[in-house]
Tab-separated table of C-alpha atoms in Angstrom:
chain	number	residue	atom	x	y	z
T	9	UNK	CA	-28.706	23.473	-21.027
T	10	UNK	CA	-25.134	24.704	-21.190
T	11	UNK	CA	-22.386	22.115	-21.565
T	12	UNK	CA	-18.690	22.703	-20.979
T	13	UNK	CA	-15.778	20.558	-22.117
T	14	UNK	CA	-12.085	20.545	-21.275
T	15	UNK	CA	-12.643	21.965	-17.772
T	16	UNK	CA	-10.269	21.516	-14.868
T	17	UNK	CA	-12.797	19.165	-13.193
T	18	UNK	CA	-12.965	17.050	-16.361
T	19	UNK	CA	-9.181	16.899	-16.647
T	20	UNK	CA	-8.611	16.032	-12.977
T	21	UNK	CA	-11.639	13.716	-13.019
T	22	UNK	CA	-10.266	11.262	-15.589
T	23	UNK	CA	-7.204	10.757	-13.421
T	24	UNK	CA	-9.527	10.073	-10.468
T	25	UNK	CA	-11.114	7.253	-12.533
T	26	UNK	CA	-7.664	5.699	-12.980
T	27	UNK	CA	-6.973	5.488	-9.233
T	28	UNK	CA	-6.181	2.099	-7.775
T	29	UNK	CA	-5.127	1.001	-11.262
T	30	UNK	CA	-2.105	0.183	-13.403
T	31	UNK	CA	-1.143	2.150	-16.539
T	32	UNK	CA	1.045	0.045	-18.840
T	33	UNK	CA	3.542	1.060	-21.562
T	34	UNK	CA	2.698	-0.627	-24.858
T	35	UNK	CA	4.404	-0.345	-28.264
T	36	UNK	CA	1.730	-1.855	-30.515
T	37	UNK	CA	-1.946	-2.835	-30.692
T	38	UNK	CA	-1.186	-6.449	-29.753
T	39	UNK	CA	0.524	-5.407	-26.504
T	40	UNK	CA	-2.333	-2.980	-25.831
T	41	UNK	CA	-4.830	-5.865	-26.024
T	42	UNK	CA	-2.701	-7.956	-23.661
T	43	UNK	CA	-2.599	-5.029	-21.229
T	44	UNK	CA	-6.382	-4.462	-21.421
T	45	UNK	CA	-7.076	-8.186	-20.969
T	46	UNK	CA	-4.824	-8.211	-17.911
T	47	UNK	CA	-6.878	-5.397	-16.350
T	48	UNK	CA	-4.840	-2.270	-17.103
T	49	UNK	CA	-6.904	0.899	-16.420
T	50	UNK	CA	-5.113	2.691	-19.256
T	51	UNK	CA	-2.222	2.230	-21.658
T	52	UNK	CA	0.691	4.497	-22.593
T	53	UNK	CA	1.339	4.241	-26.350
T	54	UNK	CA	4.991	4.735	-27.288
T	55	UNK	CA	7.382	3.423	-29.932
T	56	UNK	CA	10.027	2.174	-27.556
T	57	UNK	CA	9.775	1.359	-23.858
T	58	UNK	CA	12.243	3.285	-21.669
T	59	UNK	CA	14.653	0.331	-21.384
T	60	UNK	CA	15.037	0.357	-25.182
T	61	UNK	CA	15.301	4.139	-25.352
T	62	UNK	CA	18.218	3.805	-22.924
T	63	UNK	CA	19.836	1.042	-24.916
T	64	UNK	CA	19.393	2.723	-28.295
T	65	UNK	CA	20.474	6.243	-27.355
T	66	UNK	CA	19.846	9.082	-29.819
T	67	UNK	CA	16.931	11.512	-29.684
T	68	UNK	CA	13.648	10.102	-28.373
T	69	UNK	CA	10.584	11.867	-29.798
T	70	UNK	CA	6.769	11.625	-29.891
T	71	UNK	CA	5.589	8.349	-31.456
T	72	UNK	CA	4.116	8.033	-34.961
T	73	UNK	CA	0.451	9.159	-34.805
T	74	UNK	CA	-0.538	6.189	-36.949
T	75	UNK	CA	0.858	3.761	-34.407
T	76	UNK	CA	-0.992	5.590	-31.586
T	77	UNK	CA	-4.249	5.543	-33.588
T	78	UNK	CA	-3.952	1.777	-34.087
T	79	UNK	CA	-3.698	1.374	-30.320
T	80	UNK	CA	-6.684	3.704	-29.799
T	81	UNK	CA	-8.708	1.495	-32.186
T	82	UNK	CA	-7.596	-1.711	-30.449
T	83	UNK	CA	-8.741	-0.989	-26.870
T	84	UNK	CA	-11.690	0.557	-25.020
T	85	UNK	CA	-9.605	1.875	-22.090
T	86	UNK	CA	-8.029	5.354	-22.101
T	87	UNK	CA	-4.901	5.775	-24.247
T	88	UNK	CA	-2.079	8.104	-23.170
T	89	UNK	CA	0.899	9.178	-25.250
T	90	UNK	CA	4.137	11.032	-24.543
T	91	UNK	CA	5.464	14.295	-25.870
T	92	UNK	CA	8.847	15.871	-25.189
T	93	UNK	CA	9.182	18.386	-22.331
T	94	UNK	CA	8.337	21.811	-23.724
T	95	UNK	CA	7.332	20.503	-27.150
T	96	UNK	CA	3.856	22.053	-27.334
T	97	UNK	CA	3.435	21.194	-31.017
T	98	UNK	CA	3.858	17.499	-30.343
T	99	UNK	CA	1.164	18.018	-27.708
T	100	UNK	CA	-1.109	19.775	-30.228
T	101	UNK	CA	-0.705	16.785	-32.564
T	102	UNK	CA	-1.495	14.296	-29.815
T	103	UNK	CA	-4.579	16.314	-28.868
T	104	UNK	CA	-5.689	16.422	-32.514
T	105	UNK	CA	-5.597	12.643	-32.919
T	106	UNK	CA	-7.696	12.154	-29.755
T	107	UNK	CA	-5.399	10.709	-27.108
T	108	UNK	CA	-7.051	10.811	-23.684
T	109	UNK	CA	-4.027	12.018	-21.683
T	110	UNK	CA	-0.642	13.466	-22.646
T	111	UNK	CA	2.476	12.629	-20.649
T	112	UNK	CA	4.974	15.476	-20.921
T	113	UNK	CA	7.774	13.113	-20.178
T	114	UNK	CA	11.438	13.185	-19.170
T	115	UNK	CA	11.766	9.746	-20.836
T	116	UNK	CA	11.850	11.520	-24.208
T	117	UNK	CA	14.618	13.962	-25.073
T	118	UNK	CA	13.608	17.443	-23.797
T	119	UNK	CA	12.783	20.039	-26.482
T	120	UNK	CA	13.144	22.961	-24.076
T	121	UNK	CA	15.651	23.082	-21.247
T	122	UNK	CA	13.954	25.942	-19.407
T	123	UNK	CA	10.229	25.752	-19.914
T	124	UNK	CA	7.471	23.201	-19.779
T	125	UNK	CA	4.292	23.322	-21.827
T	126	UNK	CA	1.558	25.714	-20.616
T	127	UNK	CA	-0.910	22.896	-20.191
T	128	UNK	CA	-3.888	25.112	-19.341
T	129	UNK	CA	-3.955	25.987	-23.075
T	130	UNK	CA	-5.166	22.498	-23.945
T	131	UNK	CA	-8.493	20.664	-23.642
T	132	UNK	CA	-6.747	17.316	-23.257
T	133	UNK	CA	-5.375	16.662	-19.754
T	134	UNK	CA	-1.646	16.235	-18.999
T	135	UNK	CA	0.339	14.107	-16.576
T	136	UNK	CA	3.872	15.181	-15.605
T	137	UNK	CA	6.707	13.684	-13.606
T	138	UNK	CA	8.137	15.045	-10.361
T	139	UNK	CA	10.877	14.254	-7.829
T	140	UNK	CA	9.687	16.534	-5.074
T	141	UNK	CA	6.773	18.715	-4.032
T	142	UNK	CA	8.146	21.869	-5.641
T	143	UNK	CA	8.403	20.205	-9.041
T	144	UNK	CA	4.934	18.652	-8.621
T	145	UNK	CA	3.283	21.977	-7.736
T	146	UNK	CA	5.094	23.831	-10.561
T	147	UNK	CA	3.678	21.324	-13.027
T	148	UNK	CA	0.191	21.631	-11.532
T	149	UNK	CA	0.576	25.394	-11.735
T	150	UNK	CA	1.219	25.007	-15.471
T	151	UNK	CA	-1.949	22.901	-15.760
T	152	UNK	CA	-0.934	19.247	-15.178
T	153	UNK	CA	-4.120	17.450	-13.984
T	154	UNK	CA	-2.213	14.403	-12.792
T	155	UNK	CA	1.259	13.841	-11.361
T	156	UNK	CA	3.527	10.860	-11.260
T	157	UNK	CA	6.677	10.550	-9.209
T	158	UNK	CA	9.479	9.952	-11.719
T	159	UNK	CA	11.549	7.126	-10.343
T	160	UNK	CA	14.207	6.112	-12.856
T	161	UNK	CA	12.498	4.772	-15.970
T	162	UNK	CA	13.775	1.688	-17.783
T	163	UNK	CA	15.860	0.359	-14.923
T	164	UNK	CA	13.615	-2.111	-13.111
T	165	UNK	CA	15.159	-0.666	-9.940
T	166	UNK	CA	12.473	0.713	-7.627
T	167	UNK	CA	14.838	2.720	-5.422
T	168	UNK	CA	14.282	6.075	-7.146
T	169	UNK	CA	10.499	5.580	-7.260
T	170	UNK	CA	10.594	5.057	-3.490
T	171	UNK	CA	12.835	8.067	-2.965
T	172	UNK	CA	10.595	10.388	-4.973
T	173	UNK	CA	7.315	9.129	-3.463
T	174	UNK	CA	8.729	9.457	0.043
T	175	UNK	CA	10.033	12.927	-0.705
T	176	UNK	CA	6.677	14.152	-2.003
T	177	UNK	CA	4.518	12.465	0.635
T	178	UNK	CA	6.974	13.504	3.385
T	179	UNK	CA	6.719	17.120	2.315
T	180	UNK	CA	2.890	16.933	2.497
T	181	UNK	CA	3.196	15.649	6.083
T	182	UNK	CA	5.712	18.383	6.914
T	183	UNK	CA	3.301	21.048	5.608
T	184	UNK	CA	0.598	19.759	8.003
T	185	UNK	CA	2.762	20.715	10.973
T	186	UNK	CA	3.713	24.184	9.696
T	187	UNK	CA	2.202	27.458	10.748
T	188	UNK	CA	0.554	29.640	8.093
T	189	UNK	CA	3.320	32.223	8.388
T	190	UNK	CA	5.882	29.606	7.362
T	191	UNK	CA	4.176	28.779	4.036
T	192	UNK	CA	5.647	31.623	1.927
T	193	UNK	CA	9.183	30.590	2.880
T	194	UNK	CA	8.301	26.971	2.109
T	195	UNK	CA	7.004	28.117	-1.297
T	196	UNK	CA	10.198	30.103	-1.893
T	197	UNK	CA	12.571	27.327	-0.798
T	198	UNK	CA	10.764	24.689	-2.887
T	199	UNK	CA	10.057	26.834	-5.933
T	200	UNK	CA	6.373	26.083	-5.559
T	201	UNK	CA	3.357	28.336	-6.253
T	202	UNK	CA	2.189	29.808	-2.902
T	203	UNK	CA	-1.537	29.254	-3.512
T	204	UNK	CA	-0.946	25.537	-4.154
T	205	UNK	CA	1.262	25.237	-1.071
T	206	UNK	CA	-1.651	26.661	0.972
T	207	UNK	CA	-4.063	24.202	-0.645
T	208	UNK	CA	-1.825	21.188	0.168
T	209	UNK	CA	-1.549	22.304	3.780
T	210	UNK	CA	-5.316	22.734	4.077
T	211	UNK	CA	-6.319	19.453	2.409
T	212	UNK	CA	-3.362	17.289	3.452
T	213	UNK	CA	-2.970	15.888	-0.037
T	214	UNK	CA	-1.860	16.711	-3.551
T	215	UNK	CA	-4.327	18.858	-5.517
T	216	UNK	CA	-4.401	16.155	-8.221
T	217	UNK	CA	-4.040	12.361	-8.447
T	218	UNK	CA	-0.465	11.124	-7.857
T	219	UNK	CA	0.808	7.864	-9.365
T	220	UNK	CA	4.234	6.242	-8.990
T	221	UNK	CA	6.457	5.455	-11.987
T	222	UNK	CA	9.964	4.519	-12.958
T	223	UNK	CA	11.348	1.149	-11.885
T	224	UNK	CA	8.269	-0.881	-10.824
T	225	UNK	CA	8.940	-4.466	-11.986
T	226	UNK	CA	7.110	-6.828	-9.606
T	227	UNK	CA	3.749	-7.067	-7.795
T	228	UNK	CA	5.625	-6.411	-4.569
T	229	UNK	CA	7.155	-3.203	-6.025
T	230	UNK	CA	3.637	-2.016	-7.025
T	231	UNK	CA	2.165	-2.787	-3.592
T	232	UNK	CA	5.142	-1.069	-1.928
T	233	UNK	CA	4.374	2.150	-3.830
T	234	UNK	CA	0.679	1.858	-2.909
T	235	UNK	CA	1.480	1.378	0.782
T	236	UNK	CA	3.744	4.414	0.637
T	237	UNK	CA	0.626	6.357	-0.316
T	238	UNK	CA	0.424	6.860	-4.100
T	239	UNK	CA	-2.897	6.499	-5.959
T	240	UNK	CA	-1.809	3.988	-8.592
T	241	UNK	CA	1.241	2.898	-10.636
T	242	UNK	CA	2.696	3.210	-14.100
T	243	UNK	CA	4.629	0.183	-15.299
T	244	UNK	CA	6.873	0.843	-18.273
T	245	UNK	CA	9.472	-1.673	-19.319
T	246	UNK	CA	8.636	-3.971	-16.379
T	247	UNK	CA	5.898	-5.881	-18.162
T	248	UNK	CA	6.825	-6.374	-21.827
T	249	UNK	CA	10.532	-6.792	-21.024
T	250	UNK	CA	9.693	-9.726	-18.705
T	251	UNK	CA	9.411	-13.429	-19.447
T	252	UNK	CA	5.614	-13.723	-19.331
T	253	UNK	CA	4.031	-10.270	-19.862
T	254	UNK	CA	0.348	-11.308	-19.667
T	255	UNK	CA	0.814	-13.116	-16.396
T	256	UNK	CA	2.986	-10.453	-14.832
T	257	UNK	CA	0.600	-7.688	-15.949
T	258	UNK	CA	-2.413	-9.430	-14.368
T	259	UNK	CA	-0.427	-10.032	-11.172
T	260	UNK	CA	0.563	-6.371	-10.868
T	261	UNK	CA	-3.077	-5.313	-11.380
T	262	UNK	CA	-4.144	-7.622	-8.538
T	263	UNK	CA	-1.305	-6.405	-6.334
T	264	UNK	CA	-2.439	-2.792	-6.714
T	265	UNK	CA	-6.015	-3.630	-5.672
T	266	UNK	CA	-5.009	-5.881	-2.782
T	267	UNK	CA	-1.899	-3.909	-1.800
T	268	UNK	CA	-2.601	-4.312	1.914
T	269	UNK	CA	-3.244	-8.088	1.831
T	270	UNK	CA	0.070	-9.973	2.103
T	271	UNK	CA	-1.608	-13.369	1.574
T	272	UNK	CA	-2.926	-12.268	-1.818
T	273	UNK	CA	0.393	-10.560	-2.670
T	274	UNK	CA	2.195	-13.859	-1.978
T	275	UNK	CA	-0.234	-15.724	-4.198
T	276	UNK	CA	0.060	-13.356	-7.169
T	277	UNK	CA	3.853	-13.260	-6.869
T	278	UNK	CA	4.199	-16.984	-7.601
T	279	UNK	CA	5.599	-18.383	-10.862
T	280	UNK	CA	5.755	-15.148	-12.835
T	281	UNK	CA	8.833	-16.182	-14.816
T	282	UNK	CA	11.788	-13.857	-15.381
T	283	UNK	CA	11.461	-10.257	-14.271
T	284	UNK	CA	13.044	-7.673	-16.587
T	285	UNK	CA	16.808	-7.519	-16.351
T	286	UNK	CA	17.410	-4.637	-13.979
T	287	UNK	CA	19.986	-1.866	-13.959
T	288	UNK	CA	21.249	-0.799	-10.593
T	289	UNK	CA	20.641	2.963	-10.390
T	290	UNK	CA	23.302	3.519	-7.735
T	291	UNK	CA	25.968	2.355	-10.207
T	292	UNK	CA	24.614	4.402	-13.101
T	293	UNK	CA	26.556	7.483	-14.314
T	294	UNK	CA	24.667	10.742	-13.548
T	295	UNK	CA	24.479	11.564	-17.250
T	296	UNK	CA	22.411	8.478	-17.971
T	297	UNK	CA	19.689	9.312	-15.447
T	298	UNK	CA	16.469	10.620	-16.901
T	299	UNK	CA	14.836	11.917	-13.701
T	300	UNK	CA	16.959	15.078	-13.659
T	301	UNK	CA	15.177	16.307	-16.806
T	302	UNK	CA	12.452	18.797	-15.818
T	303	UNK	CA	12.756	22.298	-14.458
Z	9	UNK	CA	-26.784	2.351	8.061
Z	10	UNK	CA	-23.563	0.998	6.566
Z	11	UNK	CA	-22.769	1.376	2.864
Z	12	UNK	CA	-19.989	-0.508	1.127
Z	13	UNK	CA	-18.056	0.838	-1.839
Z	14	UNK	CA	-16.573	-1.642	-4.291
Z	15	UNK	CA	-12.839	-0.843	-4.032
Z	16	UNK	CA	-11.315	-2.946	-6.805
Z	17	UNK	CA	-10.307	0.097	-8.861
Z	18	UNK	CA	-11.552	3.612	-9.507
Z	19	UNK	CA	-12.668	6.578	-7.450
Z	20	UNK	CA	-14.000	4.692	-4.449
Z	21	UNK	CA	-12.312	7.089	-2.008
Z	22	UNK	CA	-14.392	9.982	-3.411
Z	23	UNK	CA	-17.630	8.071	-2.739
Z	24	UNK	CA	-16.470	7.218	0.762
Z	25	UNK	CA	-15.667	10.824	1.604
Z	26	UNK	CA	-19.095	11.954	0.331
Z	27	UNK	CA	-20.847	9.241	2.397
Z	28	UNK	CA	-18.870	10.251	5.486
Z	29	UNK	CA	-19.852	13.866	4.907
Z	30	UNK	CA	-23.532	12.918	5.137
Z	31	UNK	CA	-22.884	10.840	8.232
Z	32	UNK	CA	-23.043	7.337	6.777
Z	33	UNK	CA	-20.791	4.512	7.951
Z	34	UNK	CA	-18.692	3.047	5.113
Z	35	UNK	CA	-16.624	-0.003	4.205
Z	36	UNK	CA	-14.305	-0.875	1.299
Z	37	UNK	CA	-15.315	-4.047	-0.538
Z	38	UNK	CA	-12.580	-6.082	-2.237
Z	39	UNK	CA	-13.577	-9.656	-1.364
Z	40	UNK	CA	-16.974	-11.413	-0.949
Z	41	UNK	CA	-16.654	-11.472	2.849
Z	42	UNK	CA	-16.574	-7.680	2.914
Z	43	UNK	CA	-20.293	-7.648	1.874
Z	44	UNK	CA	-21.364	-8.970	5.280
Z	45	UNK	CA	-23.404	-6.537	7.316
Z	46	UNK	CA	-23.823	-3.930	4.560
Z	47	UNK	CA	-27.111	-2.149	3.851
Z	48	UNK	CA	-26.148	-1.106	0.340
Z	49	UNK	CA	-23.299	-0.920	-2.125
Z	50	UNK	CA	-21.881	1.697	-4.482
Z	51	UNK	CA	-19.898	0.641	-7.556
Z	52	UNK	CA	-17.667	3.622	-8.366
Z	53	UNK	CA	-16.349	5.151	-11.534
Z	54	UNK	CA	-13.203	3.633	-12.966
Z	55	UNK	CA	-12.533	1.303	-15.848
Z	56	UNK	CA	-15.364	-1.211	-16.206
Z	57	UNK	CA	-13.110	-3.831	-17.816
Z	58	UNK	CA	-10.625	-3.638	-14.935
Z	59	UNK	CA	-13.355	-3.795	-12.283
Z	60	UNK	CA	-15.063	-6.700	-14.082
Z	61	UNK	CA	-11.880	-8.756	-14.394
Z	62	UNK	CA	-10.959	-8.261	-10.759
Z	63	UNK	CA	-14.494	-9.166	-9.679
Z	64	UNK	CA	-14.199	-12.432	-11.648
Z	65	UNK	CA	-10.699	-13.176	-10.281
Z	66	UNK	CA	-11.861	-12.794	-6.661
Z	67	UNK	CA	-15.221	-14.624	-7.046
Z	68	UNK	CA	-17.317	-11.541	-6.477
Z	69	UNK	CA	-19.787	-11.900	-9.373
Z	70	UNK	CA	-22.256	-14.328	-7.747
Z	71	UNK	CA	-22.108	-12.743	-4.272
Z	72	UNK	CA	-22.754	-9.318	-5.843
Z	73	UNK	CA	-25.718	-10.674	-7.830
Z	74	UNK	CA	-27.167	-12.188	-4.667
Z	75	UNK	CA	-26.548	-8.982	-2.713
Z	76	UNK	CA	-28.362	-6.952	-5.377
Z	77	UNK	CA	-31.525	-9.070	-5.148
Z	78	UNK	CA	-32.224	-7.794	-1.645
Z	79	UNK	CA	-30.069	-4.675	-1.220
Z	80	UNK	CA	-29.659	-1.297	-2.887
Z	81	UNK	CA	-26.781	-0.949	-5.365
Z	82	UNK	CA	-25.791	2.201	-7.203
Z	83	UNK	CA	-23.348	2.239	-10.118
Z	84	UNK	CA	-21.733	5.454	-11.314
Z	85	UNK	CA	-20.282	5.435	-14.864
Z	86	UNK	CA	-18.195	2.223	-14.925
Z	87	UNK	CA	-20.450	0.978	-12.125
Z	88	UNK	CA	-23.553	1.575	-14.284
Z	89	UNK	CA	-21.957	-0.487	-17.062
Z	90	UNK	CA	-21.142	-3.278	-14.588
Z	91	UNK	CA	-24.752	-3.327	-13.269
Z	92	UNK	CA	-26.277	-3.577	-16.761
Z	93	UNK	CA	-27.567	-6.637	-18.625
Z	94	UNK	CA	-26.069	-5.552	-21.939
Z	95	UNK	CA	-23.015	-3.354	-22.647
Z	96	UNK	CA	-22.565	-4.487	-26.264
Z	97	UNK	CA	-19.095	-5.743	-25.453
Z	98	UNK	CA	-17.535	-8.929	-24.255
Z	99	UNK	CA	-16.778	-8.155	-20.614
Z	100	UNK	CA	-17.996	-9.418	-17.223
Z	101	UNK	CA	-21.307	-7.849	-16.127
Z	102	UNK	CA	-23.582	-8.320	-13.136
Z	103	UNK	CA	-26.723	-8.134	-15.311
Z	104	UNK	CA	-28.799	-6.868	-12.364
Z	105	UNK	CA	-30.433	-3.939	-14.159
Z	106	UNK	CA	-32.542	-4.353	-17.268
Z	107	UNK	CA	-30.784	-1.579	-19.155
Z	108	UNK	CA	-28.669	-1.522	-22.277
Z	109	UNK	CA	-25.596	0.732	-22.183
Z	110	UNK	CA	-23.090	1.948	-24.718
Z	111	UNK	CA	-19.560	2.553	-23.471
Z	112	UNK	CA	-17.634	5.736	-24.293
Z	113	UNK	CA	-20.778	6.974	-26.026
Z	114	UNK	CA	-19.826	10.628	-26.142
Z	115	UNK	CA	-16.361	10.276	-27.690
Z	116	UNK	CA	-12.885	10.598	-26.241
Z	117	UNK	CA	-11.614	12.553	-23.217
Z	118	UNK	CA	-11.659	15.923	-24.996
Z	119	UNK	CA	-15.415	15.422	-25.461
Z	120	UNK	CA	-16.032	14.806	-21.737
Z	121	UNK	CA	-18.397	17.465	-20.407
Z	122	UNK	CA	-20.232	19.074	-17.493
Z	123	UNK	CA	-23.889	20.125	-17.634
Z	124	UNK	CA	-26.943	20.889	-15.470
Z	125	UNK	CA	-29.758	18.324	-15.289
Z	126	UNK	CA	-33.331	18.750	-14.077
Z	127	UNK	CA	-34.027	15.510	-12.218
Z	128	UNK	CA	-37.598	15.681	-10.872
Z	129	UNK	CA	-37.343	12.565	-8.712
Z	130	UNK	CA	-34.187	13.804	-7.061
Z	131	UNK	CA	-35.462	17.319	-6.447
Z	132	UNK	CA	-38.726	15.925	-5.002
Z	133	UNK	CA	-36.945	13.453	-2.751
Z	134	UNK	CA	-34.529	16.077	-1.370
Z	135	UNK	CA	-37.007	18.957	-1.299
Z	136	UNK	CA	-34.799	21.161	-3.463
Z	137	UNK	CA	-35.404	23.147	-6.608
Z	138	UNK	CA	-32.018	23.843	-8.162
Z	139	UNK	CA	-30.732	21.633	-11.033
Z	140	UNK	CA	-28.140	18.942	-10.532
Z	141	UNK	CA	-24.688	19.695	-11.902
Z	142	UNK	CA	-23.474	16.504	-13.581
Z	143	UNK	CA	-19.903	15.583	-14.582
Z	144	UNK	CA	-19.486	13.149	-17.469
Z	145	UNK	CA	-16.062	11.559	-18.072
Z	146	UNK	CA	-15.666	9.257	-21.078
Z	147	UNK	CA	-19.209	8.478	-20.100
Z	148	UNK	CA	-21.454	5.628	-21.105
Z	149	UNK	CA	-25.001	6.234	-22.335
Z	150	UNK	CA	-28.038	4.272	-21.226
Z	151	UNK	CA	-29.340	3.339	-24.663
Z	152	UNK	CA	-32.636	1.885	-23.482
Z	153	UNK	CA	-34.448	0.732	-20.338
Z	154	UNK	CA	-36.563	-2.422	-20.228
Z	155	UNK	CA	-38.927	-4.270	-17.885
Z	156	UNK	CA	-39.363	-2.465	-14.618
Z	157	UNK	CA	-36.366	-0.160	-15.117
Z	158	UNK	CA	-37.372	3.482	-15.569
Z	159	UNK	CA	-35.686	6.622	-16.802
Z	160	UNK	CA	-34.571	8.985	-14.065
Z	161	UNK	CA	-32.852	11.600	-16.189
Z	162	UNK	CA	-32.121	12.392	-19.822
Z	163	UNK	CA	-30.235	15.108	-21.685
Z	164	UNK	CA	-32.192	17.696	-23.751
Z	165	UNK	CA	-31.837	15.485	-26.840
Z	166	UNK	CA	-33.486	12.578	-25.013
Z	167	UNK	CA	-30.383	10.478	-24.404
Z	168	UNK	CA	-30.714	8.659	-21.080
Z	169	UNK	CA	-28.118	9.305	-18.374
Z	170	UNK	CA	-29.736	7.943	-15.224
Z	171	UNK	CA	-32.079	5.011	-14.553
Z	172	UNK	CA	-33.647	3.235	-11.603
Z	173	UNK	CA	-35.040	-0.250	-11.153
Z	174	UNK	CA	-36.492	-0.622	-7.678
Z	175	UNK	CA	-33.555	-0.368	-5.286
Z	176	UNK	CA	-31.003	-0.324	-8.112
Z	177	UNK	CA	-29.621	2.914	-9.484
Z	178	UNK	CA	-27.406	3.699	-12.490
Z	179	UNK	CA	-25.902	7.066	-13.480
Z	180	UNK	CA	-23.630	7.834	-16.463
Z	181	UNK	CA	-22.165	10.740	-14.484
Z	182	UNK	CA	-20.184	11.186	-11.266
Z	183	UNK	CA	-21.997	12.678	-8.234
Z	184	UNK	CA	-18.931	11.742	-6.161
Z	185	UNK	CA	-16.854	14.362	-7.963
Z	186	UNK	CA	-19.169	17.193	-6.975
Z	187	UNK	CA	-19.809	18.846	-3.605
Z	188	UNK	CA	-23.581	18.228	-3.984
Z	189	UNK	CA	-24.655	15.364	-1.718
Z	190	UNK	CA	-28.198	14.997	-3.091
Z	191	UNK	CA	-27.620	11.901	-5.158
Z	192	UNK	CA	-25.922	10.143	-2.246
Z	193	UNK	CA	-28.848	11.144	-0.011
Z	194	UNK	CA	-31.281	9.793	-2.575
Z	195	UNK	CA	-29.386	6.486	-2.705
Z	196	UNK	CA	-29.432	6.266	1.099
Z	197	UNK	CA	-33.220	6.619	0.971
Z	198	UNK	CA	-33.329	3.557	-1.366
Z	199	UNK	CA	-31.061	1.581	0.986
Z	200	UNK	CA	-33.160	2.330	4.070
């Protein structure tokens, strides 16, 4: 019998297995274990969470492969890792060490200010950030098998995550009401591949799984994103920058499963200790925002 | 006929859309009370540790064990792990099926694969002759079957990827990710 690996169905399929789950940023094997024990469906291995990348400044790059491998050894759930936008060699390295998903991420300092990685060239699947449907469909056109709305990472302020999720989901609804003859102009105005625009109109959803990211800090934030219509959430700084990471992590996992049940949401929101110290995005200088990275 | 899909985490929506396509009524199961009135249950793909922990947190383990004594349950991938007696790891299991599974048995995501399987039982039950196209994603392997559990399908090298024990069904792969409804039809026949 013939077997095939690295196919589009395989790449998209792993993201489908993550649906209804929480993917947590972790910086070492110990945090990865805490995340797994709390019920994370995957972890994102990186040297510094976005809140620290913001605080430290400088160039943020792919993490040390040795540190990622230690996390891979520590947990049984999928391990993701980030490479810089356009840095296809960092991606080759991450693929070589066996990460399950690569995040071509605006949280790291971009390596190319015009082009993203041609992700179809890889066997490992990629997730990419987006702020709107055009950006999402361009990334999928390049081979991203999963999308996350960007939000504003490392702030603990959910406002941008809401804005981006509403923008993407609103555009999908708008497409449902459009005539076929309007789709080429929609594709042109949004900088989106025409074939994918047609597919979204036909199916009424994104061609790949869509998570929310960037600013989720509480169980209520996570449930808010789920009710807005995303498939799951990434939590970056929100867990390990809080007072009681294990408890908060487990509460956010429960909130994503029971996102429609306010009684359970109230229960899991109790006594979580300090949330991460937030940064108000509306008072942040434009130059400090990460979401604008990506072309 | 009403089939529940355990909706704690994973690709439960894909199972629901396949069941709807073949005209079966569906329900999402997140709490014990959601099992009332169901004729069968599917445990979807996802992360077995996540599903297990949420099942413990919301007191689903005992109700699911009871349900499985008299009703059909089918586990795909993570669901197959959750149904097993032994997964060689310290995580919550239902222990309903006398099978031993090994998690992530084929390697990491880059090793995930698609292949065609000849599944006699399935082809007989659905009156079809073409092979079944199976999608494996960080898949578990059924190391061995015991007691009344029997092998339903194996790869060319003999490694077991589907098993059945009476009205209980376990597959390492994901029929819900295909457009082929035969496995869902087969499960419905067990639930009837």
